[in-house]
Coordinates of C-alpha atoms in Angstrom, one line a residue:
X1 CA 92.1 36.2 150.5
X2 CA 93.8 32.7 151.3
X3 CA 96.8 31.3 149.4
X4 CA 96.5 27.9 147.6
X5 CA 97.9 25.2 149.9
X6 CA 101.1 23.3 148.9
X7 CA 100.2 20.3 146.9
X8 CA 100.3 17.2 149.0
X9 CA 102.1 13.8 147.9
X10 CA 100.1 10.8 147.5
X11 CA 101.3 9.3 150.6
X12 CA 100.0 12.5 152.6
X13 CA 96.6 12.4 150.8
X14 CA 96.4 8.5 151.5
X15 CA 96.9 9.1 155.2
X16 CA 93.7 11.3 155.4
X17 CA 90.2 10.1 154.6
X18 CA 88.3 11.8 152.0
X19 CA 86.1 13.9 154.6
X20 CA 89.4 14.9 156.3
X21 CA 90.6 16.3 153.3
X22 CA 87.2 17.9 152.7
X23 CA 87.3 19.6 156.3
X24 CA 90.8 20.8 155.4
X25 CA 89.7 22.4 151.9
X26 CA 86.7 24.0 154.0
X27 CA 88.3 25.3 157.0
X28 CA 91.7 26.6 155.3
X29 CA 90.5 27.7 151.8
X30 CA 86.9 27.6 151.1
X31 CA 85.6 29.1 154.5
X32 CA 88.4 32.1 154.9
X33 CA 87.3 33.2 151.3
X34 CA 83.6 32.6 151.5
X35 CA 82.7 36.2 152.3
X36 CA 84.8 37.8 149.5
X37 CA 83.6 35.0 146.9
X38 CA 79.8 35.9 147.8
X39 CA 80.6 40.0 147.8
X40 CA 82.7 40.1 144.5
X41 CA 80.8 37.4 143.1
X42 CA 84.1 35.7 142.0
X43 CA 85.2 32.2 141.2
X44 CA 86.5 30.5 144.3
X45 CA 90.0 30.0 142.8
X46 CA 91.7 29.0 146.1
X47 CA 89.0 26.4 147.3
X48 CA 89.0 24.8 143.7
X49 CA 92.8 24.7 143.9
X50 CA 92.5 23.0 147.3
X51 CA 90.3 20.5 146.0
X52 CA 92.8 19.7 143.4
X53 CA 95.6 19.5 145.9
X54 CA 93.8 17.1 148.0
X55 CA 92.6 15.0 144.8
X56 CA 88.8 15.6 145.5
X57 CA 87.8 16.1 142.2
X58 CA 87.9 12.7 140.8
X59 CA 87.8 10.9 144.2
X60 CA 84.3 9.0 142.8
X61 CA 86.2 7.7 139.8
X62 CA 86.9 3.8 140.0
X63 CA 90.3 2.8 141.6
X64 CA 91.5 1.0 138.4
X65 CA 90.8 4.3 136.6
X66 CA 92.9 6.6 138.9
X67 CA 90.2 7.5 141.5
X68 CA 89.4 6.2 144.9
X69 CA 86.2 4.9 143.9
X70 CA 84.0 7.2 146.5
X71 CA 80.5 6.2 146.8
X72 CA 77.7 8.6 146.3
X73 CA 77.2 8.5 149.9
X74 CA 80.7 9.9 150.4
X75 CA 80.3 12.5 147.6
X76 CA 77.1 13.9 149.7
X77 CA 79.3 14.0 152.9
X78 CA 82.0 15.8 151.1
X79 CA 79.5 18.5 149.5
X80 CA 77.7 18.8 153.2
X81 CA 81.1 19.6 154.6
X82 CA 81.9 22.2 151.7
X83 CA 78.6 23.6 151.9
X84 CA 78.7 24.4 155.5
X85 CA 82.0 26.6 154.7
X86 CA 81.0 28.1 151.3
X87 CA 77.7 27.1 149.6
X88 CA 79.4 28.3 146.0
X89 CA 82.5 25.9 146.4
X90 CA 80.2 23.1 147.1
X91 CA 78.0 23.6 144.6
X92 CA 80.9 23.6 142.0
X93 CA 82.1 20.3 143.4
X94 CA 78.7 18.8 143.3
X95 CA 78.1 20.0 139.6
X96 CA 81.4 18.5 138.6
X97 CA 80.8 15.1 140.4
X98 CA 77.8 14.9 138.2
X99 CA 79.7 15.3 135.0
X100 CA 82.5 13.1 135.8
X101 CA 80.3 10.2 137.1
X102 CA 77.9 10.4 133.8
X103 CA 81.3 9.8 131.9
X104 CA 82.3 7.0 134.3
X105 CA 79.0 5.5 134.0
X106 CA 78.4 5.8 130.3
X107 CA 81.6 5.2 128.9
X108 CA 83.1 4.5 125.6
X109 CA 86.8 4.0 124.3
X110 CA 86.9 7.8 123.4
X111 CA 85.2 9.0 126.5
X112 CA 87.4 6.5 128.8
X113 CA 90.3 8.0 127.3
X114 CA 89.3 11.3 128.4
X115 CA 88.3 10.3 131.8
X116 CA 91.9 9.0 132.3
X117 CA 93.2 12.5 130.9
X118 CA 90.7 14.4 133.3
X119 CA 92.0 12.3 136.2
X120 CA 95.6 12.7 135.4
X121 CA 95.2 16.5 135.3
X122 CA 92.7 17.2 137.8
X123 CA 90.5 18.9 135.3
X124 CA 87.2 20.7 136.4
X125 CA 84.2 19.8 134.3
X126 CA 81.0 22.0 133.8
X127 CA 77.7 21.2 131.8
X128 CA 75.6 23.3 129.5
X129 CA 72.3 21.4 129.2
X130 CA 70.1 24.3 129.2
X131 CA 69.4 26.3 126.1
X132 CA 67.3 29.1 124.9
X133 CA 64.1 28.1 123.1
X134 CA 63.2 25.0 125.1
X135 CA 61.4 26.5 128.1
X136 CA 63.9 25.5 130.6
X137 CA 63.4 21.7 129.5
X138 CA 67.1 20.0 129.8
X139 CA 65.5 16.8 128.1
X140 CA 65.1 18.9 125.1
X141 CA 67.3 20.5 122.7
X142 CA 67.4 23.0 119.7
X143 CA 71.1 22.8 118.7
X144 CA 72.2 19.9 116.9
X145 CA 75.6 17.8 116.1
X146 CA 76.9 18.4 112.5
X147 CA 79.5 15.6 111.7
X148 CA 82.3 15.9 109.4
X149 CA 83.1 12.4 108.3
X150 CA 86.4 13.5 106.4
X151 CA 87.9 15.0 109.3
X152 CA 86.2 12.7 112.3
X153 CA 84.9 15.7 113.9
X154 CA 81.8 17.3 115.2
X155 CA 80.6 20.5 115.8
X156 CA 77.6 22.4 117.6
X157 CA 76.5 25.8 118.5
X158 CA 74.6 26.1 121.5
X159 CA 73.0 29.3 123.1
X160 CA 72.9 28.4 126.8
X161 CA 71.6 30.9 129.3
X162 CA 73.4 29.4 132.1
X163 CA 77.0 27.7 132.2
X164 CA 78.0 27.3 135.5
X165 CA 81.9 28.2 135.9
X166 CA 82.1 27.6 132.2
X167 CA 85.0 30.3 131.8
X168 CA 87.0 28.4 134.5
X169 CA 86.5 24.6 133.3
X170 CA 88.8 22.5 131.8
X171 CA 86.1 20.8 129.8
X172 CA 82.1 21.2 129.3
X173 CA 79.7 18.5 128.5
X174 CA 77.1 19.9 125.9
X175 CA 73.7 18.3 125.2
X176 CA 72.5 18.4 121.6
X177 CA 70.1 16.9 119.2
X178 CA 71.9 13.7 117.8
X179 CA 71.6 15.2 114.1
X180 CA 70.0 18.0 112.4
X181 CA 66.7 16.0 111.5
X182 CA 66.6 14.5 114.8
X183 CA 63.7 15.3 117.2
X184 CA 64.3 17.8 120.1
X185 CA 64.5 14.9 122.7
X186 CA 66.7 12.5 120.7
X187 CA 69.9 14.0 122.6
X188 CA 73.3 13.1 123.1
X189 CA 76.2 14.3 125.4
X190 CA 79.5 15.7 123.8
X191 CA 82.7 16.2 125.6
X192 CA 84.5 19.5 124.7
X193 CA 87.6 20.3 125.8
X194 CA 88.0 24.0 126.8
X195 CA 90.6 24.8 124.1
X196 CA 88.0 23.3 121.7
X197 CA 85.5 25.8 122.8
X198 CA 84.6 29.2 122.1
X199 CA 82.7 31.0 124.9
X200 CA 80.8 34.2 123.7
X201 CA 79.2 35.9 126.7
X202 CA 75.6 36.9 126.4
X203 CA 74.8 38.0 130.0
X204 CA 76.0 38.7 133.5
X205 CA 76.1 36.7 136.7
X206 CA 74.7 39.1 139.5
X207 CA 72.4 37.0 141.6
X208 CA 71.1 37.1 145.1
X209 CA 73.0 33.9 146.0
X210 CA 75.3 31.3 145.0
X211 CA 77.4 34.1 143.4
X212 CA 80.5 32.2 143.3
X213 CA 79.3 29.6 140.9
X214 CA 79.8 32.4 138.2
X215 CA 77.0 31.1 135.8
X216 CA 76.2 33.6 133.2
X217 CA 74.8 32.9 129.7
X218 CA 77.2 32.1 126.8
X219 CA 76.8 31.3 123.0
X220 CA 78.9 28.3 122.9
X221 CA 80.6 26.9 119.6
X222 CA 82.6 23.8 119.7
X223 CA 84.6 21.5 117.6
X224 CA 85.5 18.3 119.1
X225 CA 86.5 14.7 118.2
X226 CA 83.8 12.4 117.0
X227 CA 84.5 9.7 119.6
X228 CA 83.8 12.2 122.5
X229 CA 80.2 12.0 121.7
X230 CA 78.8 9.7 124.4
X231 CA 77.2 6.8 122.6
X232 CA 74.4 6.4 125.3
X233 CA 71.4 8.3 124.4
X234 CA 71.3 11.4 126.9
X235 CA 67.8 10.4 128.1
X236 CA 69.2 7.3 129.7
X237 CA 72.3 9.2 131.1
X238 CA 69.9 11.8 132.8
X239 CA 67.6 9.0 134.5
X240 CA 70.3 6.8 135.6
X241 CA 73.0 8.9 136.4
X242 CA 72.9 12.9 136.0
X243 CA 69.5 13.6 137.7
X244 CA 69.9 11.1 140.6
X245 CA 73.6 12.2 141.1
X246 CA 72.9 15.9 141.0
X247 CA 69.7 16.0 143.1
X248 CA 71.6 14.0 145.8
X249 CA 74.8 16.3 145.9
X250 CA 72.9 19.3 145.6
X251 CA 70.6 18.3 148.4
X252 CA 73.9 17.7 150.7
X253 CA 75.4 21.1 149.9
X254 CA 71.8 22.8 150.8
X255 CA 72.2 20.6 154.0
X256 CA 75.5 21.9 154.5
X257 CA 74.0 25.6 154.4
X258 CA 71.5 24.4 156.9
X259 CA 74.6 22.8 159.1
X260 CA 76.0 26.4 159.2
X261 CA 72.7 28.1 160.0
X262 CA 72.3 25.6 162.9
X263 CA 75.5 26.1 164.2
X264 CA 75.1 29.8 164.6
X265 CA 71.7 29.2 165.9
X266 CA 73.0 26.7 168.5
X267 CA 75.9 28.9 169.5
X268 CA 73.5 32.0 170.1
X269 CA 71.3 30.1 172.3
X270 CA 74.2 28.9 174.5
X271 CA 75.6 32.2 174.6
X272 CA 72.4 33.4 175.9
X273 CA 72.3 30.4 178.4
X274 CA 75.7 31.3 179.8
X275 CA 74.7 35.0 180.7
X276 CA 71.8 33.7 182.7
X277 CA 72.8 30.5 184.4
X278 CA 69.5 28.5 185.3
X279 CA 67.1 30.3 183.0
X280 CA 66.0 28.6 179.8
X281 CA 66.7 30.9 176.8
X282 CA 63.9 32.3 174.7
X283 CA 65.2 30.4 171.9
X284 CA 65.8 27.2 173.1
X285 CA 62.4 25.7 172.4
X286 CA 62.8 26.8 168.6
X287 CA 66.3 25.4 168.8
X288 CA 64.8 21.8 169.6
X289 CA 62.0 22.2 167.0
X290 CA 64.8 22.9 164.4
X291 CA 67.0 20.5 165.6
X292 CA 64.5 17.7 164.8
X293 CA 63.7 19.0 161.4
X294 CA 67.3 19.1 160.8
X295 CA 68.0 15.5 161.6
X296 CA 65.0 14.5 159.2
X297 CA 66.8 16.7 156.4
X298 CA 70.4 14.8 157.1
X299 CA 68.4 11.4 157.4
X300 CA 66.7 12.2 153.8
X301 CA 69.8 12.9 152.1
X302 CA 72.0 9.9 153.4
X303 CA 68.9 7.5 152.7
X304 CA 68.9 8.8 149.1
X305 CA 72.4 8.4 148.5
X306 CA 72.3 5.0 149.8
X307 CA 69.5 4.3 147.6
X308 CA 71.3 5.2 144.6
X309 CA 74.3 3.2 145.7
X310 CA 72.6 0.3 146.5
X311 CA 70.9 0.3 143.2
X312 CA 74.2 1.0 141.4
X313 CA 76.0 -1.7 143.0
X314 CA 73.3 -4.2 142.0
X315 CA 73.0 -2.7 138.4
X316 CA 69.1 -2.8 139.0
X317 CA 67.0 -1.6 136.1
X318 CA 65.0 0.3 138.8
X319 CA 67.5 3.0 138.4
X320 CA 65.3 3.7 135.0
X321 CA 62.1 3.3 136.7
X322 CA 59.4 5.6 137.6
X323 CA 59.7 5.1 141.2
X324 CA 63.4 5.9 141.2
X325 CA 62.8 8.8 139.3
X326 CA 60.0 9.8 141.8
X327 CA 62.0 9.7 144.7
X328 CA 64.9 11.6 143.4
X329 CA 62.5 14.2 142.2
X330 CA 61.1 14.3 145.5
X331 CA 64.4 14.6 147.1
X332 CA 65.3 17.8 145.3
X333 CA 61.8 19.7 146.1
X334 CA 61.8 18.3 149.6
X335 CA 65.7 19.6 150.4
X336 CA 65.2 22.6 148.6
X337 CA 62.3 23.4 150.8
X338 CA 63.9 22.5 154.1
X339 CA 66.9 24.5 153.5
X340 CA 65.2 27.9 153.4
X341 CA 63.2 26.6 156.3
X342 CA 66.0 25.7 158.6
X343 CA 67.7 29.1 157.7
X344 CA 64.8 30.8 158.5
X345 CA 64.3 29.2 161.9
X346 CA 67.9 30.0 162.9
X347 CA 67.2 33.7 162.1
X348 CA 64.3 33.9 164.3
X349 CA 66.4 32.2 167.0
X350 CA 69.2 34.4 166.5
X351 CA 67.2 37.4 166.2
X352 CA 68.6 41.0 165.2
X353 CA 71.9 39.1 165.4
X354 CA 71.1 37.0 162.5
X355 CA 69.8 39.6 160.5
X356 CA 72.8 42.0 160.8
X357 CA 75.6 41.7 158.1
X358 CA 78.0 42.7 160.6
X359 CA 77.2 40.1 163.5
X360 CA 78.9 36.6 164.1
X361 CA 75.8 35.2 163.8
X362 CA 74.9 36.8 160.5
X363 CA 72.8 34.7 158.2
X364 CA 72.3 36.7 155.4
X365 CA 74.5 34.9 152.8
X366 CA 73.0 31.6 154.2
X367 CA 69.6 32.4 153.5
X368 CA 70.6 34.2 149.9
X369 CA 72.3 30.8 148.9
X370 CA 69.4 28.8 150.3
X371 CA 67.0 30.3 148.0
X372 CA 68.7 29.5 145.0
X373 CA 67.8 25.9 145.7
X374 CA 64.2 25.9 144.5
X375 CA 65.3 27.6 141.2
X376 CA 68.0 25.6 140.3
X377 CA 65.9 23.5 137.8
X378 CA 62.7 25.1 139.1
X379 CA 60.6 23.0 141.5
X380 CA 57.5 23.7 139.7
X381 CA 59.0 22.2 136.6
X382 CA 60.1 19.1 138.7
X383 CA 56.6 18.7 140.3
X384 CA 54.9 18.8 137.0
X385 CA 57.0 15.9 135.6
X386 CA 56.3 14.3 139.2
X387 CA 52.7 14.7 138.6
X388 CA 52.7 12.8 135.4
X389 CA 54.8 10.0 136.9
X390 CA 52.6 9.5 139.7
X391 CA 49.4 9.1 137.6
X392 CA 51.2 6.1 135.9
X393 CA 53.0 4.8 138.7
X394 CA 51.4 1.9 140.7
X395 CA 54.3 1.0 143.3
X396 CA 55.3 2.5 146.6
X397 CA 58.5 4.6 147.1

């Protein structure tokens, strides 16, 4: 197990780029612990502590709110680096960024005060958007917000089948119906500090991959201040921020997994070439073919993040349009397919060395983590949504 790095001064962090800091976190904290995190299914404490040390948790918060104003493109670059070392750490970073940006982009006075608190204390923020009884539809809620006008508080109880790193988060964003009389689709987002939340475990997290995200189910009960109910309807938060940001940073994490697999495949072919000078190794052609797909994957993630940054900078209404939603849905489905494809290609290149768990070319963890991509909001659900949008959409993507 690695130790937590000593906190850096503001000046020391300021002298390093975001990507240099991400590389330090990956190389010194996330990477060395990745195998143990996966084997034991434990939370990557050392890597998350390092993210705090290097001030990466809140780097996307605007400068005037205490952050560094990182773009989505920069967040994707960080997630890609972390994904190369430890997919669980990278996914925790990615999910946190989705939550903090949802609060930044849809702020109210009470929420803005919480964001300042979160930045000052390097909070890790989780979310509870799935719920039993909705069939996996995150745009529908069973639970409802109950308001107490006398104490200016709200309460809610949610049976969530998955809350990633919920036990380790400093706050959880929870979706719920606006009132007990509201339809399931009339949702709000509620900020719940960890001290205001009770989590009763309802299951374990013993999965094929992404084991360090520690995402079991909980019966969540919370009482929080009424001014921590985000004023913007969750439908708008989801379409303008949560969906495009999550699909972008998740895809960057999966690209990082593909990077790691390609590095092993390339190293394997180079080793074979050194053993037989002048002879093209059998895996060289497969490597060249995989490299072409890998480049397409990289370009897709970069272009999608740039699309979001450009639209956000111009405050375009297109971010709520069908074309934008289709593009972001396509990103998620395509990226989650490509990562499995590329790890499989790397496995074929490395052969038995990639299949063995005791080999320097082992790809077992990467393959298991890659298969989580398609079921993080199931691709079938996303494609069903895209099918409906495609019927009505008349433009070009």
